[in-house]
Short mmCIF file of N, CA and C in Angstrom, two decimals:
data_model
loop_
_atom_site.label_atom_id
_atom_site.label_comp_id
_atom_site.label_asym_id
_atom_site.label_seq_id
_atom_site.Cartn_x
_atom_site.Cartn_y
_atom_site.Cartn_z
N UNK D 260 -4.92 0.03 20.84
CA UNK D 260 -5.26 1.02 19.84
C UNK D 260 -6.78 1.10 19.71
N UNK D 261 -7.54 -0.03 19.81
CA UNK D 261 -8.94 -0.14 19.99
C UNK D 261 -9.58 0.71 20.78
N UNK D 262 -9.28 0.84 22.32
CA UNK D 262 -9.43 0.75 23.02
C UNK D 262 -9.18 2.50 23.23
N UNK D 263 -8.12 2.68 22.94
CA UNK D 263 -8.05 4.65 22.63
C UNK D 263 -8.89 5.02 21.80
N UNK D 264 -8.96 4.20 20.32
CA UNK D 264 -9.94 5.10 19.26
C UNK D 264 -11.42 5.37 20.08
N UNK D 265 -11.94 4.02 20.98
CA UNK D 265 -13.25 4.44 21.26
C UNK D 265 -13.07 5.54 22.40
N UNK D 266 -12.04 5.42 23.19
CA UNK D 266 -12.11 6.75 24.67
C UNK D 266 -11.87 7.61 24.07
N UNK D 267 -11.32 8.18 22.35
CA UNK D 267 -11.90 9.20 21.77
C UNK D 267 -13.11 9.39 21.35
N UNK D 268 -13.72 8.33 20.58
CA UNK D 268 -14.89 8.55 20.02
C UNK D 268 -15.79 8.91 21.44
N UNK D 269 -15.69 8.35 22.24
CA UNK D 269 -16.43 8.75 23.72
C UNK D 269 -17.15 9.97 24.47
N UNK D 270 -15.33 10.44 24.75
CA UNK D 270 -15.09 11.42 25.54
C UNK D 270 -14.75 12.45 24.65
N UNK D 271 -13.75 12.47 23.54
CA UNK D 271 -13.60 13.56 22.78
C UNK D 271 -13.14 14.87 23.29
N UNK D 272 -13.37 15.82 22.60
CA UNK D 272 -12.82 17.16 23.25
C UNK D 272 -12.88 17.38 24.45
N UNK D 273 -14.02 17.15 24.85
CA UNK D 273 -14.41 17.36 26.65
C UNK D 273 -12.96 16.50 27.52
N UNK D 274 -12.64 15.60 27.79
CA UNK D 274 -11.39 15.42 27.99
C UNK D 274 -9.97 15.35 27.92
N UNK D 275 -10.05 15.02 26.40
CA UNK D 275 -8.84 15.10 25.82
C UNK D 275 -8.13 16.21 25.50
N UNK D 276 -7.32 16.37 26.07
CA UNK D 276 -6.17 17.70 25.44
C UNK D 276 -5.35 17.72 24.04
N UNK D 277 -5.49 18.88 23.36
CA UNK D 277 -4.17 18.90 22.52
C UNK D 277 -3.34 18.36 23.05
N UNK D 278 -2.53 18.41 23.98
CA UNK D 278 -1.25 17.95 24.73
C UNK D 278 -1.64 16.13 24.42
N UNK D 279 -2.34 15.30 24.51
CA UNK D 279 -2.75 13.93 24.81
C UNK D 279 -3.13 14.14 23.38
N UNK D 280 -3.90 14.66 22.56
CA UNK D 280 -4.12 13.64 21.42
C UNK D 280 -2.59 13.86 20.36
N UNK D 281 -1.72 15.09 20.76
CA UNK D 281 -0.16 15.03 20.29
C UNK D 281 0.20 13.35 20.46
N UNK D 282 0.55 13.41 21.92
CA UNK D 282 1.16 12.10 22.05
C UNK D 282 0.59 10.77 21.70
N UNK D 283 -1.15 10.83 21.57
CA UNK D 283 -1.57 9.64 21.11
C UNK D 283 -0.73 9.59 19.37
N UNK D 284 -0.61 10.74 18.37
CA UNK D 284 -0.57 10.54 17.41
C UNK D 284 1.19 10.34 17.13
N UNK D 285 1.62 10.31 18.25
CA UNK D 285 3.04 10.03 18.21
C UNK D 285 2.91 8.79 18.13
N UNK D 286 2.66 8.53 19.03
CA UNK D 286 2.30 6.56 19.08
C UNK D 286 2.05 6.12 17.85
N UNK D 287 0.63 6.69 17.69
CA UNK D 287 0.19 5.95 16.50
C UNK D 287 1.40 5.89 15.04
N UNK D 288 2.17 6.82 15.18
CA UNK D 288 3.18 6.98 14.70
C UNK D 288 4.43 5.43 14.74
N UNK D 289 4.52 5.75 15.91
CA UNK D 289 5.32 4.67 16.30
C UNK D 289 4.69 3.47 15.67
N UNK D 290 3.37 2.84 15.88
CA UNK D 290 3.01 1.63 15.49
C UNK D 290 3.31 1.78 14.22
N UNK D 291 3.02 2.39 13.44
CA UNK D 291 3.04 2.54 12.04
C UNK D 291 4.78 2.16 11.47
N UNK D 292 5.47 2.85 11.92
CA UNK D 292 6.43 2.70 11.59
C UNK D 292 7.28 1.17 12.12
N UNK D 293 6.80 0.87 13.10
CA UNK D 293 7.35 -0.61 13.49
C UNK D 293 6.56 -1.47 12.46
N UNK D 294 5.10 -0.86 11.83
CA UNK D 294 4.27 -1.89 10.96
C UNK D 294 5.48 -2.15 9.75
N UNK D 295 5.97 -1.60 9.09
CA UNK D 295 6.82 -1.33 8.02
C UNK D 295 8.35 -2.04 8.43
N UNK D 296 8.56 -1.51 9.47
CA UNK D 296 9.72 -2.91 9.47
C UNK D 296 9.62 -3.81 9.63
N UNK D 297 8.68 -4.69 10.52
CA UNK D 297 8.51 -5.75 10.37
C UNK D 297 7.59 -6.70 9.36
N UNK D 298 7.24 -5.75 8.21
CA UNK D 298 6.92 -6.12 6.96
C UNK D 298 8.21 -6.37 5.92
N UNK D 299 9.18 -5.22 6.02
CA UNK D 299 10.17 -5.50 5.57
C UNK D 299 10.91 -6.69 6.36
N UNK D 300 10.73 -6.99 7.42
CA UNK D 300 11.48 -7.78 8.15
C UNK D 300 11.11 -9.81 7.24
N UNK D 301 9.91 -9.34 7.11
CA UNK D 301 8.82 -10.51 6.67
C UNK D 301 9.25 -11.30 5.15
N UNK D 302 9.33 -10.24 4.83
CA UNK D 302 9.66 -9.88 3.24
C UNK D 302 11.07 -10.48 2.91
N UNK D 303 12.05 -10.22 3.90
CA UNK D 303 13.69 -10.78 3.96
C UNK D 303 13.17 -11.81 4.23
N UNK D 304 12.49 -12.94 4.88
CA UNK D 304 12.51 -13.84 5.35
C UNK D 304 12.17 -14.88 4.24
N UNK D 305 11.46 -14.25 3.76
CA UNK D 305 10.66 -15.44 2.11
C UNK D 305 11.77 -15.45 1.23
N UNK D 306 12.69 -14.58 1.41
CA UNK D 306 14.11 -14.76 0.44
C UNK D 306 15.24 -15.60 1.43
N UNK D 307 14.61 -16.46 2.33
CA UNK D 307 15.70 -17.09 2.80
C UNK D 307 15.82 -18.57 2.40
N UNK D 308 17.37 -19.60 2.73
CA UNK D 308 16.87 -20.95 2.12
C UNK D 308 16.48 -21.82 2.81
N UNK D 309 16.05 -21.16 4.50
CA UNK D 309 15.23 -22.24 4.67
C UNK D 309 13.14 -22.21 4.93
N UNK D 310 13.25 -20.97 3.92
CA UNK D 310 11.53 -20.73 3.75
C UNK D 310 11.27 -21.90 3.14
N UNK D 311 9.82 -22.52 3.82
CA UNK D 311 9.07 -23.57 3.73
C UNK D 311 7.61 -23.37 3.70
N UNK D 312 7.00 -24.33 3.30
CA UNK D 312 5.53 -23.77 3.79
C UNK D 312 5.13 -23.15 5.24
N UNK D 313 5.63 -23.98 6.14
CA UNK D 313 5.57 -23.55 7.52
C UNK D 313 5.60 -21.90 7.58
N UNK D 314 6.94 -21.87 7.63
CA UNK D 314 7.23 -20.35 7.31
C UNK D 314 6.44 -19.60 6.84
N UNK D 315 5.96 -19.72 5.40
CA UNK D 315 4.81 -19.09 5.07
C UNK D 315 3.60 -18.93 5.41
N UNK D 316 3.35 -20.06 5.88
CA UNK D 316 2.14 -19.79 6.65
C UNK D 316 2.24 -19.23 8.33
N UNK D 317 3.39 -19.06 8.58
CA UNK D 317 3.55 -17.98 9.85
C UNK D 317 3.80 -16.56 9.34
N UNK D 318 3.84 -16.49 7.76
CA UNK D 318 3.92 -15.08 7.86
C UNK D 318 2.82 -14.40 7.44
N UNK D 319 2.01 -15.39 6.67
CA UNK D 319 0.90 -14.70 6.53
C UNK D 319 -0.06 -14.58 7.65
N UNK D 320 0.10 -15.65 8.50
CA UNK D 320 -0.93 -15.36 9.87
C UNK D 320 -0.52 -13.70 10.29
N UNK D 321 1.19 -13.30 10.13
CA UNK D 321 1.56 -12.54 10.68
C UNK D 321 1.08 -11.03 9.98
N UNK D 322 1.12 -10.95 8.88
CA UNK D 322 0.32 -10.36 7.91
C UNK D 322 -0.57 -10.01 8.25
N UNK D 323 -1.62 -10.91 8.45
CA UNK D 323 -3.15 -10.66 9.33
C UNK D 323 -2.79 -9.50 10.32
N UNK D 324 -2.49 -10.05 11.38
CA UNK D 324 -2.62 -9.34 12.59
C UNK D 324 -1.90 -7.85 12.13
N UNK D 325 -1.20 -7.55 11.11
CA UNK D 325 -0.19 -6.27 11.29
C UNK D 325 -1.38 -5.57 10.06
N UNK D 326 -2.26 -6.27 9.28
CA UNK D 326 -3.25 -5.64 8.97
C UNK D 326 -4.48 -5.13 10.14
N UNK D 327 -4.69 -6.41 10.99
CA UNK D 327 -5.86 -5.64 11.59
C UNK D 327 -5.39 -4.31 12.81
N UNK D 328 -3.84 -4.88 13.52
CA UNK D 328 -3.34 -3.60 14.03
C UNK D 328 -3.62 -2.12 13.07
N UNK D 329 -3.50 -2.42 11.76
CA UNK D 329 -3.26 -1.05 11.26
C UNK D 329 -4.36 -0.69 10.73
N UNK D 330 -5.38 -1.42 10.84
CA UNK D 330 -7.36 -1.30 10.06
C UNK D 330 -7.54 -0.22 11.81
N UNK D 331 -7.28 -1.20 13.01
CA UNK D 331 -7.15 -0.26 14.14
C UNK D 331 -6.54 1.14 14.55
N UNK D 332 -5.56 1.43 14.04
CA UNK D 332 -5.25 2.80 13.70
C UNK D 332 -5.60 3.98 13.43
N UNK D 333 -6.10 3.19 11.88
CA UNK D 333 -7.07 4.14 11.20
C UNK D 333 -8.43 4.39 12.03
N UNK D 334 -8.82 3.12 12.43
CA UNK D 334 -10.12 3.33 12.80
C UNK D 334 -9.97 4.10 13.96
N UNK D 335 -9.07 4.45 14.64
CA UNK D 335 -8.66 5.31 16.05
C UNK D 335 -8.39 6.45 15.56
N UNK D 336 -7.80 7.26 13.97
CA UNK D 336 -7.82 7.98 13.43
C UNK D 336 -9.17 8.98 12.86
N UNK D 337 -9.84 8.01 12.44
CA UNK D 337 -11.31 8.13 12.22
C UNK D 337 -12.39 8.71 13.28
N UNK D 338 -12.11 8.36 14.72
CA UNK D 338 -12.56 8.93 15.77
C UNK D 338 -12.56 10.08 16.48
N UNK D 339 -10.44 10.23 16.05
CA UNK D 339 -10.54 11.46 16.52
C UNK D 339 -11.02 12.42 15.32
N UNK D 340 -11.19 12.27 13.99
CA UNK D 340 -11.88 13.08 12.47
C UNK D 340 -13.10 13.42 13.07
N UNK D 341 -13.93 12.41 13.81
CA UNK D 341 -15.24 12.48 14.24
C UNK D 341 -15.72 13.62 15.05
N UNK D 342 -14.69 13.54 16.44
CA UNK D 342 -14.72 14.19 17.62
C UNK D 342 -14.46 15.93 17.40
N UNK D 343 -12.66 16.12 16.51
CA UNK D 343 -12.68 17.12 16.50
C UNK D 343 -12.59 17.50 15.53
N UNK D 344 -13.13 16.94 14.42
CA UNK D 344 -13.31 17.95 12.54
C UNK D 344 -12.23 17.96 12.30
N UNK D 345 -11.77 18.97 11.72
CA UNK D 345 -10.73 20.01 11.05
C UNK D 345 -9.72 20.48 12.10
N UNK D 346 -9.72 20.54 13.65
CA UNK D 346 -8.83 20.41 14.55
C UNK D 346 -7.76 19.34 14.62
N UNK D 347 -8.28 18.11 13.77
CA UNK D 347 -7.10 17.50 13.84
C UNK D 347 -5.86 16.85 12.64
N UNK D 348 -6.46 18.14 12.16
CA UNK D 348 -5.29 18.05 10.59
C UNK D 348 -4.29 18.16 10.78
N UNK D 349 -3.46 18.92 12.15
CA UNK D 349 -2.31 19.16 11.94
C UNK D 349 -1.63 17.82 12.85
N UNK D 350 -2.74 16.86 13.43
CA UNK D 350 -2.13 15.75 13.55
C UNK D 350 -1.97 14.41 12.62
N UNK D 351 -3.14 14.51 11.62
CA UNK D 351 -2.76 13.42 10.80
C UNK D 351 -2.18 14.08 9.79
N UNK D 352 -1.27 14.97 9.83
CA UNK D 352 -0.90 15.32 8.75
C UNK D 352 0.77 14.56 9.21
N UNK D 353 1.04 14.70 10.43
CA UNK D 353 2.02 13.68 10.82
C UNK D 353 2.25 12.82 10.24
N UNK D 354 0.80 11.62 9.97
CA UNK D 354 0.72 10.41 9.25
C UNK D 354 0.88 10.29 8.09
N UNK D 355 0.60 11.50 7.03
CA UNK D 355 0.17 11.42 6.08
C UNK D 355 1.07 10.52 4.94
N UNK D 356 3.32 10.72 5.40
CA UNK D 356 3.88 10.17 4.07
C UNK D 356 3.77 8.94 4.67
N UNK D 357 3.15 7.97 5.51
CA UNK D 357 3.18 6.32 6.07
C UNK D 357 2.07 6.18 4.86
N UNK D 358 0.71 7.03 5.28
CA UNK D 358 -0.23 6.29 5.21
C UNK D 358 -0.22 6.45 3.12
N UNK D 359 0.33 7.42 2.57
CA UNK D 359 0.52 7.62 1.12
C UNK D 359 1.05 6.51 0.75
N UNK D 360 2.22 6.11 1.36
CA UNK D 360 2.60 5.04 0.58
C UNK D 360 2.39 3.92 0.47
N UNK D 361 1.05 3.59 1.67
CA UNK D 361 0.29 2.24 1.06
C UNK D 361 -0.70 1.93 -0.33
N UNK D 362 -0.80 3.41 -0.87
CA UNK D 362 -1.58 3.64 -1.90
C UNK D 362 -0.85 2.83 -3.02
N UNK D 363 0.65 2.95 -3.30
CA UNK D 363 1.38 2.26 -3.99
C UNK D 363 0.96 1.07 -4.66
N UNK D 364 1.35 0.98 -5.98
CA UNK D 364 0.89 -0.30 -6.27
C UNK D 364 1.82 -1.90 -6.15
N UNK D 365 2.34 -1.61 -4.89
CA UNK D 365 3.58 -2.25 -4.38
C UNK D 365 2.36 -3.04 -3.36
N UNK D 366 1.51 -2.21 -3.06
CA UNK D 366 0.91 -3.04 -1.71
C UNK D 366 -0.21 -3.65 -1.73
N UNK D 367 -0.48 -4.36 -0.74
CA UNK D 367 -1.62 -5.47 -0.84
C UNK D 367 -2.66 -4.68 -1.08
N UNK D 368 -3.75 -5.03 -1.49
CA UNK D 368 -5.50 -4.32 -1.65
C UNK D 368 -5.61 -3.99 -0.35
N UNK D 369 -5.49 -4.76 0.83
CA UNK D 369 -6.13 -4.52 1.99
C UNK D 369 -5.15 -3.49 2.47
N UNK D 370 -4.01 -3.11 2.59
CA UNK D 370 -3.04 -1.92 2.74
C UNK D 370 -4.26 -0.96 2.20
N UNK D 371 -4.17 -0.74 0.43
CA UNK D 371 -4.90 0.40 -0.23
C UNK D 371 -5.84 0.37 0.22
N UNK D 372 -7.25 -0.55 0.29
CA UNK D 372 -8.39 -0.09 0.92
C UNK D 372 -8.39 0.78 2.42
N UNK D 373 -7.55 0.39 3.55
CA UNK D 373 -7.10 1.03 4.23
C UNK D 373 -6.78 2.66 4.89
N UNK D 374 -6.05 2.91 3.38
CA UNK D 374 -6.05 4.58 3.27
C UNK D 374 -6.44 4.97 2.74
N UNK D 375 -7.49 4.45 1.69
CA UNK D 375 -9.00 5.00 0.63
C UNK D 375 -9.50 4.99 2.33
N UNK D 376 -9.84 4.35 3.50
CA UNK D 376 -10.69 4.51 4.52
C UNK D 376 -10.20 5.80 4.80
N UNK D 377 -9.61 5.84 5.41
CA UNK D 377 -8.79 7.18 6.02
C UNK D 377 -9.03 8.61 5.46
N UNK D 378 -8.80 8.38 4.00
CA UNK D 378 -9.24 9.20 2.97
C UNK D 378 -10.57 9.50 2.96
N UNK D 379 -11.60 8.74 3.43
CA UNK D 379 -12.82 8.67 3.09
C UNK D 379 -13.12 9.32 4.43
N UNK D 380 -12.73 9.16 5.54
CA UNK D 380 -12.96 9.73 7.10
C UNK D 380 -12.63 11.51 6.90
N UNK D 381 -11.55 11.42 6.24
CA UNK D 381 -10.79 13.09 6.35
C UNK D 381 -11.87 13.82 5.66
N UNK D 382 -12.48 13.33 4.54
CA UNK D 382 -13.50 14.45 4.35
C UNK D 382 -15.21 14.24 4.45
N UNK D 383 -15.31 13.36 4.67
CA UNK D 383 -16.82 12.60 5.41
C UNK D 383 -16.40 13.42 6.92
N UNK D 384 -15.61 13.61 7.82
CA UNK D 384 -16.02 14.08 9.15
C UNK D 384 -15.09 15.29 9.12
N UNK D 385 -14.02 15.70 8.71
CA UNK D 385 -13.22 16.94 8.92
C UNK D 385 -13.69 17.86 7.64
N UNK D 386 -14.36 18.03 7.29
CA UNK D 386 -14.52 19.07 6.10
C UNK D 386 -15.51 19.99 6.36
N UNK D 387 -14.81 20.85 7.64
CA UNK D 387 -15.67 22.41 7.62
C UNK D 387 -15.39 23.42 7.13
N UNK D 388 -16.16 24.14 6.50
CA UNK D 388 -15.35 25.37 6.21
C UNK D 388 -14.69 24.50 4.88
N UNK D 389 -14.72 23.58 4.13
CA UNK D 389 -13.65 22.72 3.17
C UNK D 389 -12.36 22.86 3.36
N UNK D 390 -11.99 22.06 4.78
CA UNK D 390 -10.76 21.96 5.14
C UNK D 390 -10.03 21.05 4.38
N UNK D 391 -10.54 19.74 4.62
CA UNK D 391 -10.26 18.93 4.11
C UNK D 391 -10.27 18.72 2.21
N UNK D 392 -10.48 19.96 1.68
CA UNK D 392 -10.77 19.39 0.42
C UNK D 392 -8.56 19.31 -0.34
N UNK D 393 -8.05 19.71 0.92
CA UNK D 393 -6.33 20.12 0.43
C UNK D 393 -6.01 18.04 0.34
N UNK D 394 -6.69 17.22 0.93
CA UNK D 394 -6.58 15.85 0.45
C UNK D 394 -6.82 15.92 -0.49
N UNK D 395 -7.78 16.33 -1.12
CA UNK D 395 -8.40 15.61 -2.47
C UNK D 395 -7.26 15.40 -3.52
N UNK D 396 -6.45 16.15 -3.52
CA UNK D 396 -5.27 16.43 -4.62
C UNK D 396 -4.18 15.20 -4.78
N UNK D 397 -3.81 14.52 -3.41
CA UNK D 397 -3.00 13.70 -3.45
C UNK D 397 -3.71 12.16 -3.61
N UNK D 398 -4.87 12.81 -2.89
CA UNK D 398 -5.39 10.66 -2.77
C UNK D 398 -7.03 10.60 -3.89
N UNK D 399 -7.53 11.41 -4.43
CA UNK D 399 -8.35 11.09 -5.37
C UNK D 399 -8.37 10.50 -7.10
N UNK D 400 -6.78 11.07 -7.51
CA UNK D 400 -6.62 10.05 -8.12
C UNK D 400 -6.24 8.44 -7.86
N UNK D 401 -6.04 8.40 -7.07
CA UNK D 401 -5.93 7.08 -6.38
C UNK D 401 -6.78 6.22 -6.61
N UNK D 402 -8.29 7.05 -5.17
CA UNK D 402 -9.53 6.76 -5.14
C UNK D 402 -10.36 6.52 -7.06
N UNK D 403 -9.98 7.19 -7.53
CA UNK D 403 -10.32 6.79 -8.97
C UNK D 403 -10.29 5.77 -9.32
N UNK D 404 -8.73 5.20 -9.15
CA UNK D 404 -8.49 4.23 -9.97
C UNK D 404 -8.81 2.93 -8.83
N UNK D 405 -9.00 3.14 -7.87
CA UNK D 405 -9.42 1.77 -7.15
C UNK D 405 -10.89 1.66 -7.71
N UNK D 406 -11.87 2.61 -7.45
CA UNK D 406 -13.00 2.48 -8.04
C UNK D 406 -13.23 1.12 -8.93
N UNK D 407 -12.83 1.09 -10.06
CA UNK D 407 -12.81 0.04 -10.74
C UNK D 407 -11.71 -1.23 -10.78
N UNK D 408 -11.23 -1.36 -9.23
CA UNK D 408 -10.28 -2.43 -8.75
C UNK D 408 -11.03 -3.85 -9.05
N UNK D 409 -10.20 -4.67 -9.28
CA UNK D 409 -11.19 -6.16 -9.15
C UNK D 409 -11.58 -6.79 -8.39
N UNK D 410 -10.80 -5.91 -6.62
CA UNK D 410 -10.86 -6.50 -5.19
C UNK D 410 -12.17 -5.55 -4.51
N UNK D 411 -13.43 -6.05 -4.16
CA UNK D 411 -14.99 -5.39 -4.33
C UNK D 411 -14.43 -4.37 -2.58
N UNK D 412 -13.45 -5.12 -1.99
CA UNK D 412 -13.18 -3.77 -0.81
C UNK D 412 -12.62 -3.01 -1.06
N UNK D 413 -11.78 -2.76 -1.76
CA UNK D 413 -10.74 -1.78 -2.06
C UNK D 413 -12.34 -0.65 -3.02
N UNK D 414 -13.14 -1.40 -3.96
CA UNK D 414 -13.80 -1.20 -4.69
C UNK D 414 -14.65 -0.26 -3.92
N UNK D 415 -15.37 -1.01 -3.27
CA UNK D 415 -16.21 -0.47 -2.03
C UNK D 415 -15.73 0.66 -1.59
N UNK D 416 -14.39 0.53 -0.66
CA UNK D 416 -13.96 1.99 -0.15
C UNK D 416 -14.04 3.14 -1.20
N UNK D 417 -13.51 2.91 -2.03
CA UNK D 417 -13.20 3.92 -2.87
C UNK D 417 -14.35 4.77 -3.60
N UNK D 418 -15.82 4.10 -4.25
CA UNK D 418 -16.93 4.12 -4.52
C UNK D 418 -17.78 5.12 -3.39
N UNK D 419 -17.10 4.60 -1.95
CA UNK D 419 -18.00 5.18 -0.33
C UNK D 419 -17.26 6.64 -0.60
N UNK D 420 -15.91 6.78 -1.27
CA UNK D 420 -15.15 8.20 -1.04
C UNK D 420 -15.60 9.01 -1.88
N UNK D 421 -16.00 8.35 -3.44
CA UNK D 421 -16.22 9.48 -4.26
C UNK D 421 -17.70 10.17 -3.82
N UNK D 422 -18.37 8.96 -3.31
CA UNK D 422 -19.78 9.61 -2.85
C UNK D 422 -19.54 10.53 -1.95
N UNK D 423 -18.63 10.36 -1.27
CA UNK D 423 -18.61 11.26 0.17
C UNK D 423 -18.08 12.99 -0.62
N UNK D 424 -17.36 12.38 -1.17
CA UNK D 424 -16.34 13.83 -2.05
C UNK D 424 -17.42 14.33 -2.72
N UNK D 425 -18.36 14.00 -3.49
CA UNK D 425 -19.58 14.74 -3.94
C UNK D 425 -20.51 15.30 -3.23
N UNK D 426 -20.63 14.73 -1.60
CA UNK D 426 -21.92 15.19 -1.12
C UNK D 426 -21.19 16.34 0.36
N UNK D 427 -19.73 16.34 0.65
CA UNK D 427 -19.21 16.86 1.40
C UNK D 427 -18.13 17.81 0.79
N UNK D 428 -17.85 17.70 -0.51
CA UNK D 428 -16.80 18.73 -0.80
C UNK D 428 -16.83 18.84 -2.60
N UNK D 429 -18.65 19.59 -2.45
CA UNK D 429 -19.03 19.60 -3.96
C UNK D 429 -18.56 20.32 -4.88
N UNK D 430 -18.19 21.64 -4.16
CA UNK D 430 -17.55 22.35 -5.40
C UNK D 430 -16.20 22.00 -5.59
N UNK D 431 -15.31 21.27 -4.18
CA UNK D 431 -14.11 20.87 -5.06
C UNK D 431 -14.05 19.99 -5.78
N UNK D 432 -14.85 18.94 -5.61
CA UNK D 432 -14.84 17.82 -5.97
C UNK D 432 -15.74 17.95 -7.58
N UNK D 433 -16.74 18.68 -7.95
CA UNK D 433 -17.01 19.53 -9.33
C UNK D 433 -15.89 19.00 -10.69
N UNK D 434 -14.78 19.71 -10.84
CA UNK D 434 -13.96 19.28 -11.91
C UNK D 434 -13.42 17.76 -11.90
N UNK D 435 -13.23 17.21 -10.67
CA UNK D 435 -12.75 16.04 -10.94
C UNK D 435 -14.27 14.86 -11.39
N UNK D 436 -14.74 15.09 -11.27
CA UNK D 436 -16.65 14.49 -11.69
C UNK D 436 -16.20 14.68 -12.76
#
């Protein structure tokens, strides 16, 4: 996933086809959705009787990695925001009910900081013409309320979005100020 986000950030339009960044965002699809079962998978397991410390501490290692897989995602998401603006809304819009429901207050900080990133990419690099300002509606109250989170990343992201929402999508972003 690394490794695609940068041969987008790279090469970008000049190589890549609609046809190829479809199927990259299928994938990315796919990871996403295997991320979630085997979170749920994780989750059954701490309700079993023979969870131990051991156990736990294999699931949180496991935790890790299905966070930084999915920090990778985004950040492969973020590249293609970079490369082609507002051309690629109608692919993360694919993503959009995965990546909503990490906002939940069901999920870890590092989940939410996550899609405050994402959030923060869609209109920091796709907002021509104020394409991107049709996010603002679903994930800025969000971004609000992380603002004053007690976790300084979640904090951070969210703080980097409202700045971005003021200096990239001023008049929508106007009433909610």
């Amino acid at each position: 996933v690394e490794s695609l986000g940068e041969i987008v950030m790279y090469v970008g339009q000049e190589l890549i086809k609609v046809d190829q960044l479809q199927m990259l965002f299928q994938q990315l699809i796919v990871v996403l959705e295997g991320r979630e079962k085997r979170v749920q998978e994780r989750n059954a397991r701490c309700n079993t009787e023979d969870f131990d410390e051991d156990e736990k501490d294999l699931i949180e290692a496991e935790n890790e990695t299905e966070d930084e897989i999915f920090e990778a995602v985004v950040e492969c998401v973020g590249n293609v925001l970079k490369a082609y603006g507002a051309k690629a809304h109608t692919f993360v819009d694919m993503m959009l009910p995965g990546i909503s429901q990490l906002l939940g207050s069901n999920r870890s900080t590092e989940e939410q900081r996550i899609g405050v990133c994402l959030f923060d990419d869609l209109i920091e690099f796709s907002n021509q013409d104020g394409a991107a300002v049709r996010y603002m509606e679903p994930f800025l109250p969000f971004v609000w309320n992380a603002s004053v989170s007690k976790d300084f990343t979640l904090r951070q992201a969210a703080v980097y979005g409202i700045g971005v929402c003021a200096q990239n999508a001023t008049d929508a972003f106007r009433p909610h100020a």
